[in-house]
CSV table of C-alpha atoms in Angstrom, one decimal:
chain,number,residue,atom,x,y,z
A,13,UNK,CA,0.8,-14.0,41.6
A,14,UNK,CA,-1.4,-10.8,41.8
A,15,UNK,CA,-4.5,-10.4,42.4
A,16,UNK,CA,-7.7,-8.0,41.8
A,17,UNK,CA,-9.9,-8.0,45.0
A,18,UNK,CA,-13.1,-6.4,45.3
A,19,UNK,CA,-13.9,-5.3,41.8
A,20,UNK,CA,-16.7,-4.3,41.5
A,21,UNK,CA,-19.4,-1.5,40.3
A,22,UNK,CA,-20.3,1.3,42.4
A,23,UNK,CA,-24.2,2.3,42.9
A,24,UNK,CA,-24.1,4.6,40.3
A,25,UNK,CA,-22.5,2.0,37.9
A,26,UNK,CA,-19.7,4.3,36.9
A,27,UNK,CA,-16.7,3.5,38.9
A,28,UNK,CA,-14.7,0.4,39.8
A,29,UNK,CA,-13.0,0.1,43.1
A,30,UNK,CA,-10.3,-2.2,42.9
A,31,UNK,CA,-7.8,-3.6,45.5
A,32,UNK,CA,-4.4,-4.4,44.2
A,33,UNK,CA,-1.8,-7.4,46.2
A,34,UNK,CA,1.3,-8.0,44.1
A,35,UNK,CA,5.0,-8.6,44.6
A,36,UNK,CA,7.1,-5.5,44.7
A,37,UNK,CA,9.0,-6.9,41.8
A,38,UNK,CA,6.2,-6.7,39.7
A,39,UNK,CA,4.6,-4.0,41.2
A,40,UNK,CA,5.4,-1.5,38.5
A,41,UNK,CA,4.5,-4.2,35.5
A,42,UNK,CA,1.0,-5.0,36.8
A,43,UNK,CA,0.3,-1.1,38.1
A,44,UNK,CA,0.8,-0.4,34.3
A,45,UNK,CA,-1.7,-3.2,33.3
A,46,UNK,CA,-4.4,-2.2,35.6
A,47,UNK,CA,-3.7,1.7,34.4
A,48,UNK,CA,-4.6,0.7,30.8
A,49,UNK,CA,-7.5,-1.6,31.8
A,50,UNK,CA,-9.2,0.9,33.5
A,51,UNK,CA,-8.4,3.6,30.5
A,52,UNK,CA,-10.0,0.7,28.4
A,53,UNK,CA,-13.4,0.7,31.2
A,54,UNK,CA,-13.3,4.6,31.6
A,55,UNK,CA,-13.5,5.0,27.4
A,56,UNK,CA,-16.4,2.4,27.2
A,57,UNK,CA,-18.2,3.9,30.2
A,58,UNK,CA,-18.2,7.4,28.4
A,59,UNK,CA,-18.9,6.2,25.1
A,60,UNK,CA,-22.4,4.3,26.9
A,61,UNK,CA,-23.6,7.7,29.0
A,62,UNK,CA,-23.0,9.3,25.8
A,63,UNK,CA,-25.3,7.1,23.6
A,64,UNK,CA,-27.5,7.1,26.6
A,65,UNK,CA,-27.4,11.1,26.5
A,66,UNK,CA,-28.1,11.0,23.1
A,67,UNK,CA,-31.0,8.5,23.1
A,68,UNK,CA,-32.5,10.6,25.9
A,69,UNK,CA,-32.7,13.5,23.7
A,70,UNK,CA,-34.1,12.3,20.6
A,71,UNK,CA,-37.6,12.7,20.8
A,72,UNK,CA,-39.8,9.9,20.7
A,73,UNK,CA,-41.4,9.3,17.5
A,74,UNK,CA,-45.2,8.6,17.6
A,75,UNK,CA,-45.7,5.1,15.5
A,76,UNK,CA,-47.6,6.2,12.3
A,77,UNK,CA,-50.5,3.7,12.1
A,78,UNK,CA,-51.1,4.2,8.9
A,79,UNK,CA,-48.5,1.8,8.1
A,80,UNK,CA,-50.1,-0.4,10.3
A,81,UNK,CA,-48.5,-3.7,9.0
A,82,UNK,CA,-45.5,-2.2,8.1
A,83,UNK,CA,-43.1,-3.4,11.0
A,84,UNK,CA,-44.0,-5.8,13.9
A,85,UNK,CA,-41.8,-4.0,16.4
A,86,UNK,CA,-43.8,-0.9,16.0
A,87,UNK,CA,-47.2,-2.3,16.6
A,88,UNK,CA,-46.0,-4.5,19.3
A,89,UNK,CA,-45.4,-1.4,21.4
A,90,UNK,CA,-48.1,0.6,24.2
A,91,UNK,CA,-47.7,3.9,22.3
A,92,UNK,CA,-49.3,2.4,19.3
A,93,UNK,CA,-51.9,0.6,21.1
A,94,UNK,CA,-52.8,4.4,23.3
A,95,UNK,CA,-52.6,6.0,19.8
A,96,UNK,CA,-55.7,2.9,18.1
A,97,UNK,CA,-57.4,3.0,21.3
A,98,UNK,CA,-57.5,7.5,20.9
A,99,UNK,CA,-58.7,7.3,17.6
A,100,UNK,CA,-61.2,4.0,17.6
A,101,UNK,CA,-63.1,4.8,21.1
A,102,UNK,CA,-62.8,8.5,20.8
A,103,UNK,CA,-66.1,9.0,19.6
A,104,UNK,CA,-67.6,7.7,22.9
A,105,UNK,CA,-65.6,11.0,24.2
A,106,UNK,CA,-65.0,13.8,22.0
A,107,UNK,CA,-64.1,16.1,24.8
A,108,UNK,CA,-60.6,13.8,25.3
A,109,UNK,CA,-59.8,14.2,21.7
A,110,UNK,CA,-61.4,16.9,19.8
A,111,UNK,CA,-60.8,20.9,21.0
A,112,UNK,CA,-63.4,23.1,21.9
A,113,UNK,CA,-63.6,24.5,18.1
A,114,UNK,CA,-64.3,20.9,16.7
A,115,UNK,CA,-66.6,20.1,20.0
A,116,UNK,CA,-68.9,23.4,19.4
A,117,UNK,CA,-68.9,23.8,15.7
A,118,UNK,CA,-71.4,21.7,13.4
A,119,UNK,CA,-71.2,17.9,13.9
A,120,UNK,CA,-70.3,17.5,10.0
A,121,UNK,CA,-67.0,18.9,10.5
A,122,UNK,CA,-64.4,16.3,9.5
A,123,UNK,CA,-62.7,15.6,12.9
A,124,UNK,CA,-66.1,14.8,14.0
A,125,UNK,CA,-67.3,12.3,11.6
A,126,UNK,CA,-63.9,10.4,11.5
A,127,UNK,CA,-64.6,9.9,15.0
A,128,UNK,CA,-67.7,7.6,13.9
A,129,UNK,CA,-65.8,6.0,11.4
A,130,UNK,CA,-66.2,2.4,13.6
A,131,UNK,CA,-69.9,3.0,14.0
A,132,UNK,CA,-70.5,3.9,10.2
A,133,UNK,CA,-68.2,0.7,8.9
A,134,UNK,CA,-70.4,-1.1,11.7
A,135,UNK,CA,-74.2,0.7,10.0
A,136,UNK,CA,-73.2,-0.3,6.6
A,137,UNK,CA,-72.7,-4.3,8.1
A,138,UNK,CA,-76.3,-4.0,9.4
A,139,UNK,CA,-77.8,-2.2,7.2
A,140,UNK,CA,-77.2,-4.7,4.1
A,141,UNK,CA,-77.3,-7.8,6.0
A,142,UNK,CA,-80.1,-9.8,4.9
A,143,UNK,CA,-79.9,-12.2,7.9
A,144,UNK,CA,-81.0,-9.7,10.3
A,145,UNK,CA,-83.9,-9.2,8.8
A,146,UNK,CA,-85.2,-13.0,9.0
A,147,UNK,CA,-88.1,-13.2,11.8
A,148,UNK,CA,-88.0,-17.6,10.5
A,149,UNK,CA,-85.1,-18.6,12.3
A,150,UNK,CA,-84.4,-20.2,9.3
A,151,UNK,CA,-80.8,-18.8,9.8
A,152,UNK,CA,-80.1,-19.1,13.3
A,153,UNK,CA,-78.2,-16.2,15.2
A,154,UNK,CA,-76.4,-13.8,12.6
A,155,UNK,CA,-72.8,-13.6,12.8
A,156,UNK,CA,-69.6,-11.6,12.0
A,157,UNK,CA,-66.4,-11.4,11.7
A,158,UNK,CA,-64.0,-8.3,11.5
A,159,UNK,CA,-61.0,-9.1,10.4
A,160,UNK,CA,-58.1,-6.7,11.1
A,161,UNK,CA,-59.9,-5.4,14.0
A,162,UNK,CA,-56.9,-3.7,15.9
A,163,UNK,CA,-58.4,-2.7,19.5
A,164,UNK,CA,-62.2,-3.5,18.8
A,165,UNK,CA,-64.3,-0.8,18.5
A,166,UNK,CA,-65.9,-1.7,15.3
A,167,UNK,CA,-66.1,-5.7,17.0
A,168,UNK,CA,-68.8,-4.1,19.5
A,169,UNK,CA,-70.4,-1.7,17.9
A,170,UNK,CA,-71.5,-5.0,15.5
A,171,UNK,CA,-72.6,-7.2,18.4
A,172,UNK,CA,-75.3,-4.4,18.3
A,173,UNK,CA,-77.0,-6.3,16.0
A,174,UNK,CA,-75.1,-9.5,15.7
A,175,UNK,CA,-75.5,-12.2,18.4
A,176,UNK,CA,-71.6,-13.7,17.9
A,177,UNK,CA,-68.6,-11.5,16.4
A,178,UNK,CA,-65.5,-12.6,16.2
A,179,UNK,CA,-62.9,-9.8,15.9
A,180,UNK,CA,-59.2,-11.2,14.7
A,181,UNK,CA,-55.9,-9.1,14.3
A,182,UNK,CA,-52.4,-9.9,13.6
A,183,UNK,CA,-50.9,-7.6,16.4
A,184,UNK,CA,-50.9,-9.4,19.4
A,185,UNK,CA,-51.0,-6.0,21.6
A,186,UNK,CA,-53.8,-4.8,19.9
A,187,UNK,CA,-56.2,-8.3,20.9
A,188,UNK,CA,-54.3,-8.2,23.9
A,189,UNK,CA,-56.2,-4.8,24.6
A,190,UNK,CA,-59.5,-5.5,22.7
A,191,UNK,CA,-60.0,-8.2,25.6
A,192,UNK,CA,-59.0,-6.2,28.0
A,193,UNK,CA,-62.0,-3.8,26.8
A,194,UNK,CA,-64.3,-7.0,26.7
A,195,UNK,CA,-63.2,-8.0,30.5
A,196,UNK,CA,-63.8,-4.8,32.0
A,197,UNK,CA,-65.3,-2.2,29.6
A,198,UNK,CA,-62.2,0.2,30.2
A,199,UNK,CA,-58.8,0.9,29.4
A,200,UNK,CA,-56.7,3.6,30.1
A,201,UNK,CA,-54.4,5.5,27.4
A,202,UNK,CA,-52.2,8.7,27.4
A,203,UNK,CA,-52.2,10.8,24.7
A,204,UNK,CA,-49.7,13.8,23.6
A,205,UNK,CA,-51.4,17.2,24.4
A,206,UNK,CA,-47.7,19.6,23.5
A,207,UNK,CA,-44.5,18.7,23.5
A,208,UNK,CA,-43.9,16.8,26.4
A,209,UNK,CA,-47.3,16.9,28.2
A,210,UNK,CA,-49.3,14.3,28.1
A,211,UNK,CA,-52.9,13.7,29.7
A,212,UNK,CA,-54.8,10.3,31.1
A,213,UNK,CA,-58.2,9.3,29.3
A,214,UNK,CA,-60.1,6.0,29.1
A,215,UNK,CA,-61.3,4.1,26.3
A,216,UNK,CA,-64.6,2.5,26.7
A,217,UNK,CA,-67.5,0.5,25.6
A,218,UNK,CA,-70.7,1.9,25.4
A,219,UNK,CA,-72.8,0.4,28.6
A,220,UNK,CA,-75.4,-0.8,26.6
A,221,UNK,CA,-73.2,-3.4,24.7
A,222,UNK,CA,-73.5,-6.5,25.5
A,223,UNK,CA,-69.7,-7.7,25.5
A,224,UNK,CA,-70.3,-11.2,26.0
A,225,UNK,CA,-71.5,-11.5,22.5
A,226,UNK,CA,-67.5,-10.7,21.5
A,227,UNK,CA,-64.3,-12.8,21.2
A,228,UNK,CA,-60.9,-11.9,19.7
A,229,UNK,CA,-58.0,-13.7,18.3
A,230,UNK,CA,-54.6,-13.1,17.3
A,231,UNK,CA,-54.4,-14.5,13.4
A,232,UNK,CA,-50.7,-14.4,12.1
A,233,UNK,CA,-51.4,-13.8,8.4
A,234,UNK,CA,-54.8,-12.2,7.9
A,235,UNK,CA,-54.9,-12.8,4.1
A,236,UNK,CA,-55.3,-16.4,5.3
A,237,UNK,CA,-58.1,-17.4,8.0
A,238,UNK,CA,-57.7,-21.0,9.8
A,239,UNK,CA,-60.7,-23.1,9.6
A,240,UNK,CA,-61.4,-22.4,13.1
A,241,UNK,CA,-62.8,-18.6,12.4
A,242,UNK,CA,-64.4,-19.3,8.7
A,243,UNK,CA,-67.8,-20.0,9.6
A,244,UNK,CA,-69.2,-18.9,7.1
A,245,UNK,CA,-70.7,-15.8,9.0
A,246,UNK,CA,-73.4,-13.3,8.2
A,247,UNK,CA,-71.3,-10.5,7.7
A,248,UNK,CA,-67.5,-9.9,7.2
A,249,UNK,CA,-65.8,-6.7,7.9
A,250,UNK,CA,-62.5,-5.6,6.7
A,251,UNK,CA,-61.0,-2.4,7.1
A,252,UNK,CA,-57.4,-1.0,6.5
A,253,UNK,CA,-56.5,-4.5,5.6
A,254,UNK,CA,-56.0,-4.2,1.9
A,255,UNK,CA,-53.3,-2.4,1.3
A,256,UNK,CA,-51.7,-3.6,4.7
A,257,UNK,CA,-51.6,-7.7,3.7
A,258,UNK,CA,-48.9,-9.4,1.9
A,259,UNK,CA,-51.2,-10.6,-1.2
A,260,UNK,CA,-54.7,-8.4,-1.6
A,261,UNK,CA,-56.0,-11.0,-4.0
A,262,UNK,CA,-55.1,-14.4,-1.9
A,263,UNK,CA,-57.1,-12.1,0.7
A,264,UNK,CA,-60.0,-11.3,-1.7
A,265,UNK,CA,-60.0,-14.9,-2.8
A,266,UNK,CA,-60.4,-16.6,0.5
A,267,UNK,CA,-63.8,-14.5,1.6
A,268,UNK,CA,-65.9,-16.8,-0.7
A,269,UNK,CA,-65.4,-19.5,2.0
A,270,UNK,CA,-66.4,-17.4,4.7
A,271,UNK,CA,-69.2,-15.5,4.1
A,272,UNK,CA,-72.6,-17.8,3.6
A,273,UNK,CA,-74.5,-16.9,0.3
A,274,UNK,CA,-76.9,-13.9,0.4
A,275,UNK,CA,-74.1,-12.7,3.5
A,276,UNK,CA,-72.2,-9.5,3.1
A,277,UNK,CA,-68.5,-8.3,2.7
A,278,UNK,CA,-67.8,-4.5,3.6
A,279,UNK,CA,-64.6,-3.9,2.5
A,280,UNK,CA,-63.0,-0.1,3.5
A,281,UNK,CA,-59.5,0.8,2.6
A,282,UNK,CA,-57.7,4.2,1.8
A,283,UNK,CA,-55.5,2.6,-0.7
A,284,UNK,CA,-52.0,3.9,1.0
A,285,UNK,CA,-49.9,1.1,-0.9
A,286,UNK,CA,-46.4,1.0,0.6
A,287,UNK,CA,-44.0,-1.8,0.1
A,288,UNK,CA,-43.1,-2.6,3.7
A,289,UNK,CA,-46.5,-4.0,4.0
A,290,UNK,CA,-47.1,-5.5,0.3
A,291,UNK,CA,-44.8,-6.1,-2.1
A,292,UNK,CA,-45.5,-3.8,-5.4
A,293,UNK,CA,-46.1,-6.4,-7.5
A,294,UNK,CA,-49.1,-7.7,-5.1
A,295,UNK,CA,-50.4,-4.0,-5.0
A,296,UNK,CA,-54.1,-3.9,-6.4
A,297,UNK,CA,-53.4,-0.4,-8.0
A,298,UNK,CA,-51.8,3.3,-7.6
A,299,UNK,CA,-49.4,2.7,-10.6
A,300,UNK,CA,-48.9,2.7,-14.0
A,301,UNK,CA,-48.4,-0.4,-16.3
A,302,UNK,CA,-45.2,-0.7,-19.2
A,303,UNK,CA,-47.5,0.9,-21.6
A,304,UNK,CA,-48.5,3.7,-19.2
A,305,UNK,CA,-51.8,2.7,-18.6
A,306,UNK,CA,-52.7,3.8,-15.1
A,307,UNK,CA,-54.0,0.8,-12.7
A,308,UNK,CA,-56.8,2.1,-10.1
A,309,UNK,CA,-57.3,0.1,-6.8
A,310,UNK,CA,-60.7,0.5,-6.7
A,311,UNK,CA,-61.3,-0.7,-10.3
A,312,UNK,CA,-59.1,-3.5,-10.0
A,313,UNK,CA,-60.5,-4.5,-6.5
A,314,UNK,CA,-64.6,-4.5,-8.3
A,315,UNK,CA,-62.5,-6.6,-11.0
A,316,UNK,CA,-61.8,-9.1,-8.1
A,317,UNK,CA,-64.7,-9.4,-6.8
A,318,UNK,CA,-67.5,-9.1,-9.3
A,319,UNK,CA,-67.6,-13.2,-9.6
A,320,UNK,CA,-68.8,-14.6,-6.5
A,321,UNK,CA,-69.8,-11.2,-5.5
A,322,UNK,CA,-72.5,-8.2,-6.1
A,323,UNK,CA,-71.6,-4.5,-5.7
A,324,UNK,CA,-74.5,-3.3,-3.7
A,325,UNK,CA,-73.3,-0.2,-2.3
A,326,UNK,CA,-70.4,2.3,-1.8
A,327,UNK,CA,-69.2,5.4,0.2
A,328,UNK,CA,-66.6,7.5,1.1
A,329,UNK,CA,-66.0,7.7,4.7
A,330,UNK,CA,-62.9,9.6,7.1
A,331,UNK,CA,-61.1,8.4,9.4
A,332,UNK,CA,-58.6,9.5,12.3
A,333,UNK,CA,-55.4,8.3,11.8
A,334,UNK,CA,-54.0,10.0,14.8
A,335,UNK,CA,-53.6,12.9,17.0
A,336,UNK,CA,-49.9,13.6,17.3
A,337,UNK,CA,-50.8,16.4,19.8
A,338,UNK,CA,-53.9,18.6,20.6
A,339,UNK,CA,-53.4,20.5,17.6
A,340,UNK,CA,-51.7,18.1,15.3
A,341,UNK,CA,-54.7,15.5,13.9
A,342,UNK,CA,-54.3,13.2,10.9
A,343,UNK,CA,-57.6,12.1,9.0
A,344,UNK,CA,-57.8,9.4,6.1
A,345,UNK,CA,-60.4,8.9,3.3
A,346,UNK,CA,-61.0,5.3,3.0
A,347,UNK,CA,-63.6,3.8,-0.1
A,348,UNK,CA,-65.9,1.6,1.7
A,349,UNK,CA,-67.9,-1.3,-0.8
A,350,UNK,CA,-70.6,-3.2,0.4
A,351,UNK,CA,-71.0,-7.0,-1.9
A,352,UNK,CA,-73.2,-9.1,-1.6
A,353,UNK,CA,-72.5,-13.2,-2.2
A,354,UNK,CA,-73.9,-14.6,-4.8
């Protein structure tokens, strides 16, 4: 009976060295047998170096967080956690994100105030929060939570003025890095500068926050909160979460239970309905009815809410999306509402 001995891969995991013992009688039969086996190994070898080849020389595709809920496998990657940590600590460094036209020209240009987008969403918490203006102590500490936090830059800038926040995301790579941040006030991130090239910053927390005010959690389905994180709180902050949940309105229904009466919800969203994130028949607006009769998200989200809630201020505020490279920058326009609870 033949035998194969020594089969096996080379270093470079391309050839096979084989040692054949057989009969001369069947010499001929089993030289043929090998001949096709390794034809067989040779075709399925070239057909893998040439998807590798391939793979190699498609470029890479930057994850476009705007669809931030749209596909698990994207978030769950470190490109799209360098890309949330570019555009939610950038404003702590400018220099690493803006160019010199943005850095030197006047600091309402649009690049620069979608930098501040996490301090303004952050202002607007404070600003309208009754609770930090109680000198009683009828209240107790005021808290907050920011739901859909991604890497936690809004998270600190509100223990600024709140004594516990509680930031919670779905992505567990983006709480992953928020604690980092809240461990060691740091992270390190590459960004895309052309083409290829790439440069080494660091994200990081303002020195005079006081991170041990901050916790994160990873929450599986945002537009509903386990007891554990309902409070009720002070303050509740969601932004980009709208139009990235399953069910806007189960979300919008469930904030009665966690903000206190007299607290605040700031709600800030751009309104970029797709249908990997929520299905079109959950979206709170951007289309048109049988009869033609145009649905708005904003009117249909102050339809929402006016019950338990009071509209007590709105704005328009940009946002960085992304950088794709240093001349490549994509900025949103989200509606921000303040309401108060009845």
């Amino acid at each position: 009976m033949p035998t194969i001995q020594g089969a096996s891969p080379s270093a470079a995991g391309r050839h096979f060295h084989f040692t054949l013992i057989t009969s001369s009688a069947t010499q001929y039969r089993y030289a043929k047998n090998l001949a096709l086996f390794l034809a067989g190994a040779a075709t399925a070898l070239a057909y893998t170096a040439y998807r590798r080849r391939k793979a190699l020389r498609k470029p890479f595709a930057q994850p476009n967080l705007a669809n931030a809920a749209s596909g698990a496998e994207i978030l769950e990657t470190r490109a799209a956690v360098d890309r949330l940590l570019l555009t939610h600590y950038g404003g702590q460094r400018p220099q690493d994100v803006l160019p010199d036209l943005f850095l030197n020209s006047p600091d309402n240009n649009i690049l620069r105030l979608a930098l501040e987008y996490p301090s303004k969403l952050a202002l607007l918490c404070e600003r309208h929060c009754t609770a930090l203006c109680d000198f009683t102590g009828e209240f107790g500490d005021a808290t907050a939570l920011d739901i859909g936090c991604g890497v936690g830059a809004t998270t600190f800038e509100l223990s600024r003025a709140f004594i516990r926040v509680i930031g919670l995301d779905s992505t567990k790579t983006y709480i992953n890095a928020a604690k980092t941040l809240k461990d060691r006030g740091w992270m390190r991130y590459t960004s895309t500068t052309e083409g290829e090239l790439t440069s080494e910053h660091s994200s990081v927390v303002a020195e005079d926050i006081e991170r041990n005010r901050v916790n994160f959690a990873v929450v599986g389905n945002l537009s509903s909160i386990p007891r554990d994180f309902i409070g009720p709180h002070d303050a509740v902050l969601a932004s980009n979460v709208l139009c990235r949940v399953h069910d806007p309105l189960k979300f919008i229904a469930q904030l009665q239970k966690i903000v206190r009466p007299g607290g605040v919800v700031v709600l800030s969203s751009p309104y970029d309905w797709k249908e990997s994130c929520t299905p079109r028949n959950n979206w709170l607006g951007g289309f048109k009815g049988r009869d033609g009769k145009e649905f708005q998200s904003a009117e249909r989200l102050k339809a929402a809410m006016k019950g338990e809630f009071e509209l007590i201020a709105e704005e328009e505020l940009p946002f960085l999306l992304g950088r794709e490279h240093g001349r490549r920058y994509e900025v949103g326009l989200a509606h921000a509402t303040v309401w108060k609870r009845r």
